[in-house]
PDB file of C-alpha atoms and ligand atoms in Angstrom:
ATOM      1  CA  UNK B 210       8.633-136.013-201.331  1.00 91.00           C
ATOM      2  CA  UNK B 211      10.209-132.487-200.539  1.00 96.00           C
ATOM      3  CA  UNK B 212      13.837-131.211-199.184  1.00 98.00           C
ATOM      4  CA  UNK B 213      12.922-128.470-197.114  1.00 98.00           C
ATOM      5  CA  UNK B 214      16.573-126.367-196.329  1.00 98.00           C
ATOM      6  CA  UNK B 215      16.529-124.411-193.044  1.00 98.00           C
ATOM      7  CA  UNK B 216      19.551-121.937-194.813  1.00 96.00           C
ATOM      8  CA  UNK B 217      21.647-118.840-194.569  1.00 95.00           C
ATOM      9  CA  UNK B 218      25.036-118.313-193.534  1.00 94.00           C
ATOM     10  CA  UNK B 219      24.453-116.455-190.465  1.00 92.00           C
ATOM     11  CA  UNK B 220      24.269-118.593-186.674  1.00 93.00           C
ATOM     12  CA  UNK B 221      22.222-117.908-184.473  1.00 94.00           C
ATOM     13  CA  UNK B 222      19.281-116.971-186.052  1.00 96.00           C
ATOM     14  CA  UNK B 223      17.295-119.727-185.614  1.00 98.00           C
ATOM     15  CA  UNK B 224      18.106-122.277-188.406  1.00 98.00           C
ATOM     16  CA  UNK B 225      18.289-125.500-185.954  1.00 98.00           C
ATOM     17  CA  UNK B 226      14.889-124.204-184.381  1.00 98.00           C
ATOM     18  CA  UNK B 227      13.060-124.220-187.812  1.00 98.00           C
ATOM     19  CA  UNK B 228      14.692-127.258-188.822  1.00 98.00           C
ATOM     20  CA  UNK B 229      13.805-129.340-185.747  1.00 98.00           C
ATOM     21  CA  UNK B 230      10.722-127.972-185.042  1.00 98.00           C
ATOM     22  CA  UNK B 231       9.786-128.667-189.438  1.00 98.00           C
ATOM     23  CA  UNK B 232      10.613-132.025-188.963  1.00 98.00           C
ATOM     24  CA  UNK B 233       8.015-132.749-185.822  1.00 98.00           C
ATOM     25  CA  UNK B 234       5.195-131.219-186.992  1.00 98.00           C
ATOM     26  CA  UNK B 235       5.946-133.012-190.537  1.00 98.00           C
ATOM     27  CA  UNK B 236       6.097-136.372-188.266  1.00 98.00           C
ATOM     28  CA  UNK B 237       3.464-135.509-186.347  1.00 97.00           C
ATOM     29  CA  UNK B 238       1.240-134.828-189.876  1.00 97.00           C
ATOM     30  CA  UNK B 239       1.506-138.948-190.598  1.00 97.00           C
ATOM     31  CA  UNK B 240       5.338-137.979-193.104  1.00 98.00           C
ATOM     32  CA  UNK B 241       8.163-140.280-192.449  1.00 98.00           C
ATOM     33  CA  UNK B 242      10.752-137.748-191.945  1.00 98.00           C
ATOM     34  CA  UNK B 243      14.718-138.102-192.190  1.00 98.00           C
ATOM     35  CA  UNK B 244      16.511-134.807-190.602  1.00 98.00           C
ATOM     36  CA  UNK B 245      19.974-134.389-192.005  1.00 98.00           C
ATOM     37  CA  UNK B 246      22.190-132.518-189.774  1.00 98.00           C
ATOM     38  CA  UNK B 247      25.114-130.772-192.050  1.00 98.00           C
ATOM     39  CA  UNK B 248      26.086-128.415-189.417  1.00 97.00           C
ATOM     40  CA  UNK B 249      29.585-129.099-188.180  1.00 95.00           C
ATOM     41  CA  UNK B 250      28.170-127.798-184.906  1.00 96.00           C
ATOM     42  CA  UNK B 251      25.773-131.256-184.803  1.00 98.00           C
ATOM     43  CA  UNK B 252      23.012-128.962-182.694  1.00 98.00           C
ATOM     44  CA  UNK B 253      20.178-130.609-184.925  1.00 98.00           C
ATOM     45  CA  UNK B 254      22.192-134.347-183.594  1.00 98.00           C
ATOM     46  CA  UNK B 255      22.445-133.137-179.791  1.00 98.00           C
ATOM     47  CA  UNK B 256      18.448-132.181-179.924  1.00 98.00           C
ATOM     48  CA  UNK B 257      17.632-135.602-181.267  1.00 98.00           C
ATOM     49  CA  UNK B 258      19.834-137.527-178.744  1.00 98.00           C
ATOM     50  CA  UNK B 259      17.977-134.830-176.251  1.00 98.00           C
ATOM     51  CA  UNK B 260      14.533-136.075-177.581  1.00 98.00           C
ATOM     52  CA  UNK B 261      15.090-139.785-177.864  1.00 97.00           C
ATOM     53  CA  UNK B 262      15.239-139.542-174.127  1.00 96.00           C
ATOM     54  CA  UNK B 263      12.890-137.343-173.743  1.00 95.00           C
ATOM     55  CA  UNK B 264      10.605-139.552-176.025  1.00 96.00           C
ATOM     56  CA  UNK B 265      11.420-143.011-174.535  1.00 94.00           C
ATOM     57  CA  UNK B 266       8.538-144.282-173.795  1.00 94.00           C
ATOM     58  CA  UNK B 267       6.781-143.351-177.086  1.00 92.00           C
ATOM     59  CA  UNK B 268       9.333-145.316-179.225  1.00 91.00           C
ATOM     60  CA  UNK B 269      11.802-142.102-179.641  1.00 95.00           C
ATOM     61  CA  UNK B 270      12.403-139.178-181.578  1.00 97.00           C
ATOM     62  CA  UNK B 271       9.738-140.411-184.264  1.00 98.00           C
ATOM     63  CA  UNK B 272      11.599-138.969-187.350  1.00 98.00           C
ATOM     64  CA  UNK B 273      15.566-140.455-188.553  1.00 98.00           C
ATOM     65  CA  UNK B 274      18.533-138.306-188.030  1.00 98.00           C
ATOM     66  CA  UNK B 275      21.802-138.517-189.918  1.00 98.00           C
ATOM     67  CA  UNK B 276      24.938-136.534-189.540  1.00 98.00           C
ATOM     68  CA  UNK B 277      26.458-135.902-193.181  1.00 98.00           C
ATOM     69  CA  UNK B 278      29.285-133.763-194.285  1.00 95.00           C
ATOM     70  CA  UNK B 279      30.759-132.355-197.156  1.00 90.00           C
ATOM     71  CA  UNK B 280      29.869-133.680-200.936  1.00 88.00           C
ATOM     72  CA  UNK B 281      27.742-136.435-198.895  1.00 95.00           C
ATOM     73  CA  UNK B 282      25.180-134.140-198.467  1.00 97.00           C
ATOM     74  CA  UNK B 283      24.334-133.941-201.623  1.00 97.00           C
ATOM     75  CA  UNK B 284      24.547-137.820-202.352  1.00 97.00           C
ATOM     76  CA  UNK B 285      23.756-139.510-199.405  1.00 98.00           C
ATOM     77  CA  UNK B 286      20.757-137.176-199.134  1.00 98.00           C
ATOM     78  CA  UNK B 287      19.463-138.187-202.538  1.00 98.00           C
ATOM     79  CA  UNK B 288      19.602-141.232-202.334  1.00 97.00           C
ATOM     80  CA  UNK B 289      18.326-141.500-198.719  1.00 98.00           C
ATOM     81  CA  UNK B 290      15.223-138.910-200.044  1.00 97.00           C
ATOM     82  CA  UNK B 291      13.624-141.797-201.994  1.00 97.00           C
ATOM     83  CA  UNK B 292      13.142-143.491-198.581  1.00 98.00           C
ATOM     84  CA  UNK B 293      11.314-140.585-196.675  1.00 98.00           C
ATOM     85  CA  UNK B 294       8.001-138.895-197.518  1.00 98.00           C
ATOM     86  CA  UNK B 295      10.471-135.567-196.846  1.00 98.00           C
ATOM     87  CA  UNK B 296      13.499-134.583-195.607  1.00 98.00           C
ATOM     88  CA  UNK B 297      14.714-131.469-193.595  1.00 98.00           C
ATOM     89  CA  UNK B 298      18.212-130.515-193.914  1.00 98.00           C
ATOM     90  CA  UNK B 299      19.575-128.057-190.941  1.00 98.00           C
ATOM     91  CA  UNK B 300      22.915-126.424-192.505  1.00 97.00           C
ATOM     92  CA  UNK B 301      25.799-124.733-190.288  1.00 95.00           C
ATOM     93  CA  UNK B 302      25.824-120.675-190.273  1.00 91.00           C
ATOM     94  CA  UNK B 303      28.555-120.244-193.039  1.00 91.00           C
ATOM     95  CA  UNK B 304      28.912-120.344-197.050  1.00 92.00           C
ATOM     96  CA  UNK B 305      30.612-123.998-196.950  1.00 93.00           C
ATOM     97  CA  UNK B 306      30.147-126.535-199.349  1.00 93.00           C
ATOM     98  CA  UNK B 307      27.532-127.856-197.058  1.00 94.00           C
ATOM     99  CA  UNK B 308      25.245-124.744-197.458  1.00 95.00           C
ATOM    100  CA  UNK B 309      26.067-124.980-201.745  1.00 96.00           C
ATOM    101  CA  UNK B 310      25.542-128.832-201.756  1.00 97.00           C
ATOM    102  CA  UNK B 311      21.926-128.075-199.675  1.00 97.00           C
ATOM    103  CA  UNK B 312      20.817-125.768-201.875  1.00 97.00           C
ATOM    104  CA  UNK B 313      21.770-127.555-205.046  1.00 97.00           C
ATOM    105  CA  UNK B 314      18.881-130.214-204.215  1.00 98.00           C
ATOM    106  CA  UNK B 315      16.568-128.130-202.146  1.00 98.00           C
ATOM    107  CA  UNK B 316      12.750-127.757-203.017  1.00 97.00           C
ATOM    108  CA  UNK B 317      12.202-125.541-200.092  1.00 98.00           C
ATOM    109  CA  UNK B 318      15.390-123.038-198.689  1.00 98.00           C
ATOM    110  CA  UNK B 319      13.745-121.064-195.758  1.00 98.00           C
ATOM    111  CA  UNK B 320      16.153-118.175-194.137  1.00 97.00           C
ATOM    112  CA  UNK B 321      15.520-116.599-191.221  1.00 97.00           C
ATOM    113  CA  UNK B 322      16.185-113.345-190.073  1.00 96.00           C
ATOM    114  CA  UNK B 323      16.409-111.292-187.159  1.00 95.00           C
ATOM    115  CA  UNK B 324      14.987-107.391-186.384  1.00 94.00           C
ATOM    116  CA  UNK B 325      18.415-106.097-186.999  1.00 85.00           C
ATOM    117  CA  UNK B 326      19.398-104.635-190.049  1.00 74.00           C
ATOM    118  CA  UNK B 327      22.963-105.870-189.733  1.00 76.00           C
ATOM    119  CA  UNK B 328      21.643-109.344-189.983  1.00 78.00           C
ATOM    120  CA  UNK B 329      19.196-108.488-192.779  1.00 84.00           C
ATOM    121  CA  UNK B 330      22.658-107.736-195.026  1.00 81.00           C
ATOM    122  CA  UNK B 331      23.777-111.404-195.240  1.00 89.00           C
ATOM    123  CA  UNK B 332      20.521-111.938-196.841  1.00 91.00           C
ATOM    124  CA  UNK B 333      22.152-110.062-199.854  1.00 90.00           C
ATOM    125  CA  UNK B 334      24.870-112.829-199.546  1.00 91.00           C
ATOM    126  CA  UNK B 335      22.593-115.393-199.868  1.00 94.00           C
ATOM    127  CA  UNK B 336      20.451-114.236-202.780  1.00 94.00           C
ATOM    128  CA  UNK B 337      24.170-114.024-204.662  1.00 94.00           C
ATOM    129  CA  UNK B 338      24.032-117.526-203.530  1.00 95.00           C
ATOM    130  CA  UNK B 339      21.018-118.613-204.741  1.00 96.00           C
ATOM    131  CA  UNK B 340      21.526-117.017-208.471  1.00 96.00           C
ATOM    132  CA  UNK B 341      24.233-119.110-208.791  1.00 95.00           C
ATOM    133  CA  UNK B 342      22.286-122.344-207.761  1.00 96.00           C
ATOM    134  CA  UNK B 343      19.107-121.727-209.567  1.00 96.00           C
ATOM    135  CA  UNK B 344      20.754-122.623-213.208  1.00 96.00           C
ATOM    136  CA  UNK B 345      21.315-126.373-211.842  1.00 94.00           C
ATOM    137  CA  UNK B 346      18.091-126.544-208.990  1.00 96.00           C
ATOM    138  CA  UNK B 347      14.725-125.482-211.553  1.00 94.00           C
ATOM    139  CA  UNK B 348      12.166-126.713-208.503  1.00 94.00           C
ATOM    140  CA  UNK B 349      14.306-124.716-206.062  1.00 96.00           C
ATOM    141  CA  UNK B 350      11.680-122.220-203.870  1.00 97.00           C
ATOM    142  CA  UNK B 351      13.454-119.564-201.709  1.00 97.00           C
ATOM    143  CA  UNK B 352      11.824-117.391-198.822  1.00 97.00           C
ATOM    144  CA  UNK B 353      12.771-115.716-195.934  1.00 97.00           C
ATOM    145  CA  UNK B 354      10.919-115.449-192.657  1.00 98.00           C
ATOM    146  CA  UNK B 355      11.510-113.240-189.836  1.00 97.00           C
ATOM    147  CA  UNK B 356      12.283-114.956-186.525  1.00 97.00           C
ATOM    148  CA  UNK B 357      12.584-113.648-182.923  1.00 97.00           C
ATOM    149  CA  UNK B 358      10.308-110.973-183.736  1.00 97.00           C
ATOM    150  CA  UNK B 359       9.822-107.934-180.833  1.00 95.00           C
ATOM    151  CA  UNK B 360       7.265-107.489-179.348  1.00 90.00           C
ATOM    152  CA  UNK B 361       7.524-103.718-180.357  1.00 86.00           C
ATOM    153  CA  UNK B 362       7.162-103.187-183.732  1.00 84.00           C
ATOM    154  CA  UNK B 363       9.714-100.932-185.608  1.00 89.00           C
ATOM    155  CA  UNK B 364      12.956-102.929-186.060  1.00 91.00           C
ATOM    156  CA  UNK B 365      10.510-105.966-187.239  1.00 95.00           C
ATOM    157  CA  UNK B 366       9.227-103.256-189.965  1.00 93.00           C
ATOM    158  CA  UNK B 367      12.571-102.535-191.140  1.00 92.00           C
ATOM    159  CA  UNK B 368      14.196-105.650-191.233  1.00 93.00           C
ATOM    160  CA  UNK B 369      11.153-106.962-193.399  1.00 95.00           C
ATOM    161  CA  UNK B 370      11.599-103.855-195.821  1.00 93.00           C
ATOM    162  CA  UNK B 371      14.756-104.796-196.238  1.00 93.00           C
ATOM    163  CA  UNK B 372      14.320-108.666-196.907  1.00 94.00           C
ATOM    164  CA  UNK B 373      11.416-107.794-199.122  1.00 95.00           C
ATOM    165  CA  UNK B 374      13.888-105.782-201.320  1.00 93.00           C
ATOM    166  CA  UNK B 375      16.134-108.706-202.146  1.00 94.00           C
ATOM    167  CA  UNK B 376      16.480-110.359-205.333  1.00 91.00           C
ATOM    168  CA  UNK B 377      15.051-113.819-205.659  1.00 92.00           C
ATOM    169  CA  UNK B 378      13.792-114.297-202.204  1.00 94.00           C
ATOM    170  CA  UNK B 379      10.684-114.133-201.250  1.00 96.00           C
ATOM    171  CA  UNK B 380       9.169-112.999-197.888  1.00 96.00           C
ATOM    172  CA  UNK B 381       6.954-114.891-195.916  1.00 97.00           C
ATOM    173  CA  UNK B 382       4.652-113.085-193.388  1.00 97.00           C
ATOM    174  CA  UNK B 383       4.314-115.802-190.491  1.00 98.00           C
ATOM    175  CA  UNK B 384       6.979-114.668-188.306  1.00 98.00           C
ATOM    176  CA  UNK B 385       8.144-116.262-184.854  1.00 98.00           C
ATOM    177  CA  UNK B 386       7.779-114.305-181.601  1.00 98.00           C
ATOM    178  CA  UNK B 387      10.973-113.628-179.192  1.00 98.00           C
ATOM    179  CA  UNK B 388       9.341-116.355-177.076  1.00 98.00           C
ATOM    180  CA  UNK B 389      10.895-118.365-174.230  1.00 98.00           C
ATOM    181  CA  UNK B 390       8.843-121.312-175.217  1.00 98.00           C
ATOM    182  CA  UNK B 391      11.079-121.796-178.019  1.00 98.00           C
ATOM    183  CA  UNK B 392      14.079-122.233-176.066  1.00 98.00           C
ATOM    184  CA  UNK B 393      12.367-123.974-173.360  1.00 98.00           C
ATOM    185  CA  UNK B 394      11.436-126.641-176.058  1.00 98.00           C
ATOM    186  CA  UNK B 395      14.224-127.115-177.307  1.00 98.00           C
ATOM    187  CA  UNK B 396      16.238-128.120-174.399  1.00 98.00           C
ATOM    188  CA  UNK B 397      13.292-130.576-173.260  1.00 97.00           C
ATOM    189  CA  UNK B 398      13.881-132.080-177.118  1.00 98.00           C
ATOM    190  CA  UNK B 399      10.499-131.196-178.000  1.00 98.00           C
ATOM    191  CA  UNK B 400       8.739-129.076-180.557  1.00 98.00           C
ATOM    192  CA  UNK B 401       7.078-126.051-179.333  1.00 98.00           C
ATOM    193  CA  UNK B 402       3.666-127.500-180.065  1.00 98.00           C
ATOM    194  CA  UNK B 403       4.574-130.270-177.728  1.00 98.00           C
ATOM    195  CA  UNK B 404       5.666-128.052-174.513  1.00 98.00           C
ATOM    196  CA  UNK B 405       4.105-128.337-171.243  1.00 97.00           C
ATOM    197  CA  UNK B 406       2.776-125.673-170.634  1.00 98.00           C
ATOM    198  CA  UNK B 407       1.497-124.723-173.841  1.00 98.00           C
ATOM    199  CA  UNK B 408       2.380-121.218-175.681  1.00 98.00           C
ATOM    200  CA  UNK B 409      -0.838-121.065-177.777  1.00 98.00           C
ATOM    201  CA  UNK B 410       1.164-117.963-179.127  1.00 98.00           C
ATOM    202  CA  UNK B 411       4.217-119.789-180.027  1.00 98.00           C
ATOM    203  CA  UNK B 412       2.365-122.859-181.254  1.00 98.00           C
ATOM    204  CA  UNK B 413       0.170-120.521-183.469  1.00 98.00           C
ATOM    205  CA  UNK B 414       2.889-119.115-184.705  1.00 98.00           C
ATOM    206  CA  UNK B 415       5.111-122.326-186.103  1.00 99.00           C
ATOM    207  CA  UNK B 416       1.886-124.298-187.537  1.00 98.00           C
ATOM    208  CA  UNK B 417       1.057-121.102-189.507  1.00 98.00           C
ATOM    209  CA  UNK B 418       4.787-120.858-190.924  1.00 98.00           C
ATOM    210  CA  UNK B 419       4.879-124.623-191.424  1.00 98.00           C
ATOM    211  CA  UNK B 420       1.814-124.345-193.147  1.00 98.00           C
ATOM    212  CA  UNK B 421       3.482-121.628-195.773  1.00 98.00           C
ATOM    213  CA  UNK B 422       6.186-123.885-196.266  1.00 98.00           C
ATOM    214  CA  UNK B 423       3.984-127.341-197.192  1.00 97.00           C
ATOM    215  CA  UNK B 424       2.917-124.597-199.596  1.00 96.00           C
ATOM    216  CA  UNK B 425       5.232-123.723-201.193  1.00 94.00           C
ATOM    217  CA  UNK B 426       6.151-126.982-201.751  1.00 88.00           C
ATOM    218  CA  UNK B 427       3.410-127.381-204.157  1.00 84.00           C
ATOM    219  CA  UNK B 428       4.889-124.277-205.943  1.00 81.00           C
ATOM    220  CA  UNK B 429       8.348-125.639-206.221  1.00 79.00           C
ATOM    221  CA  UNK B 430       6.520-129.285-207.693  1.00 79.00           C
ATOM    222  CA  UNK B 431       4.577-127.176-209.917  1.00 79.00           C
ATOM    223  CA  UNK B 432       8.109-125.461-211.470  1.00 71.00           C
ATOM    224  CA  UNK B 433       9.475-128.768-211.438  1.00 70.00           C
ATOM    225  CA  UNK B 434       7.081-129.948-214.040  1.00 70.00           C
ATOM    226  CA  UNK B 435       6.732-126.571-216.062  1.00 68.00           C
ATOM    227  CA  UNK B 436      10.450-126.971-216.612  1.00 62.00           C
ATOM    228  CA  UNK B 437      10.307-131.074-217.361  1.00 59.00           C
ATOM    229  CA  UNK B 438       6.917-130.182-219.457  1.00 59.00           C
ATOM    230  CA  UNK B 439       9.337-127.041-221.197  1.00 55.00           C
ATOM    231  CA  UNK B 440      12.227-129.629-222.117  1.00 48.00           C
ATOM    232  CA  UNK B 441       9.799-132.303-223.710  1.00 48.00           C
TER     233      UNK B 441
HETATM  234  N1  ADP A 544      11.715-117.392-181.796  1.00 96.43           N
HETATM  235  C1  ADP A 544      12.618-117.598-180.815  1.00 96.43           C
HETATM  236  N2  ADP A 544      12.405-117.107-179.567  1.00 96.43           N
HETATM  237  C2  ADP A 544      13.313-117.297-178.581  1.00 96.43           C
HETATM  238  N3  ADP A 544      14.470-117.936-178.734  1.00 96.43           N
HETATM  239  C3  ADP A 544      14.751-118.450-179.956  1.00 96.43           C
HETATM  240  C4  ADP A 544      13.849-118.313-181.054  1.00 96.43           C
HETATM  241  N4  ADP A 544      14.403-118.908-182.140  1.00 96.43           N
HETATM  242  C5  ADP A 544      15.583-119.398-181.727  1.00 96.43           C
HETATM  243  N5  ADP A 544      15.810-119.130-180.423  1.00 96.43           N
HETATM  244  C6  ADP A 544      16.992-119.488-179.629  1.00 96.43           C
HETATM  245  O1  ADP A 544      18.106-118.821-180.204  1.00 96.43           O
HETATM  246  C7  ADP A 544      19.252-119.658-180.163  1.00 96.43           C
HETATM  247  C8  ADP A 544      19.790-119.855-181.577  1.00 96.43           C
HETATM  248  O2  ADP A 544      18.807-120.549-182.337  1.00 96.43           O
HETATM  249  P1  ADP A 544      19.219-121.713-183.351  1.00 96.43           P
HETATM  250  O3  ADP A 544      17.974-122.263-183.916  1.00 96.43           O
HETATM  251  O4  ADP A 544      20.154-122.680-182.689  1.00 96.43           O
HETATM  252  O5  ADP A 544      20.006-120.861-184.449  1.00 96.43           O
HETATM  253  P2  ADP A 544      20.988-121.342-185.624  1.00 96.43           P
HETATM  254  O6  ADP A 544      20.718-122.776-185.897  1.00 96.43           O
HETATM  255  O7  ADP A 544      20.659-120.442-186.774  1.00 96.43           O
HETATM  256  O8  ADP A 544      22.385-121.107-185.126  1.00 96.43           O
HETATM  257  C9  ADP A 544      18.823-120.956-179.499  1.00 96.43           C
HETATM  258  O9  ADP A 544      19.137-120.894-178.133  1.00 96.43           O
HETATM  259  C10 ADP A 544      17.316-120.971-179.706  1.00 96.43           C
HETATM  260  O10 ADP A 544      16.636-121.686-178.702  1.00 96.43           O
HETATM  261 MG1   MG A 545      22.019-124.383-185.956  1.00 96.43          MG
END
């Protein structure tokens, strides 16, 4: 079982469009997936009503969605986790007690960031963030991906300098085109690996950085038990 955090306190950079599209493709691998929603904003809820529709006829969204707030998601998530093979939690864009309760019982917190250096900055914010979990999460795995990549090349370069500077995150090189296919899939409910037509480029693109994720979870199980194996 793994909590994979789609984190950072910045909106609109493409936290709901990991999270949602993390939990299909985990589905869609044969993992019985609950998707907490602790954004306020409930985008994460709206998609799922969205794709219950949309999925109807094949028995609904195929993964469980909760709404939680607060201290709850911490708790609720816990003890929910022992139900799921893995859970994806899709935080609001803000340092609330949401994000801090998230990260407190993440395996996997994944940020992403745009090409603009004025959005790399909050990355700082996080990694001040994430020194102060890491004393009470030991399995806790951080990276950073960049999302909404251009097409042209130089702002992607120096927003990835930038991230790859920061303390206690670590960058992961499968970033996300600027692609319409990822909003067009999102307001059909769907993954982008599910939209008609395909965008091999898009779909490419999310199964490789899923793929990075699943392994880092194996890194984050491995700390686990190098700190359980460094206690006995
Ligand atoms: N790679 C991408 N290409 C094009 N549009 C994207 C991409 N990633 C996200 N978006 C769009 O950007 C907007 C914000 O993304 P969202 O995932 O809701 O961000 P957040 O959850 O961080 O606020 C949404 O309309 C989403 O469809
Ligand atoms: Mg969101």
């Amino acid at each position: 079982m793994a909590i994979y955090v789609s984190g950072g306190i910045k909106g609109g950079v493409g936290k709901t469009t990991l999270a949602t599209n993390l939990a299909i493709l985990l589905t869609a691998k044969g993992r019985d997936v609950l998707l907490v929603d602790a954004d306020d904003q409930e985008t994460a809820s709206d998609f799922t009503m969205v794709r219950n529709e949309t999925m109807s006829d094949l028995g609904g969204a195929g993964y469980t969605a909760v709404k939680l707030h607060g201290a709850a998601i911490r708790n609720d998530t816990l003890r929910l986790a022992t139900k799921y093979d893995d859970v994806v939690i899709d935080v609001g864009g803000r340092d609330s007690a949401g994000q801090r309760a998230a990260l407190s019982i993440a395996d996997i917190y994944a940020i992403p960031f745009l090409p603009a250096s004025f959005d790399v900055w909050t990355l700082e914010k996080v990694s001040q963030l994430i020194q102060e979990a890491r004393p009470f999460n030991s399995k806790l795995v951080t990276v950073c991906f960049l999302n909404r990549a251009d097409a042209r090349g130089q702002d992607n370069e120096e927003a990835v300098a930038i991230a790859r500077d920061i303390d206690g995150l670590t960058y992961i090189d499968a970033p996300l085109g600027n692609r319409k296919a990822f909003r067009a899939a999102a307001s059909q409910g769907l993954s982008v690996t599910e939209l008609k037509p395909a965008d091999p480029k898009a779909t490419a693109e999310i199964n490789a950085l899923v793929q990075r994720l699943i392994e880092a979870c194996a890194i984050s199980s491995r700390s686990q038990s190098d700190a359980s194996m460094a206690s006995v």
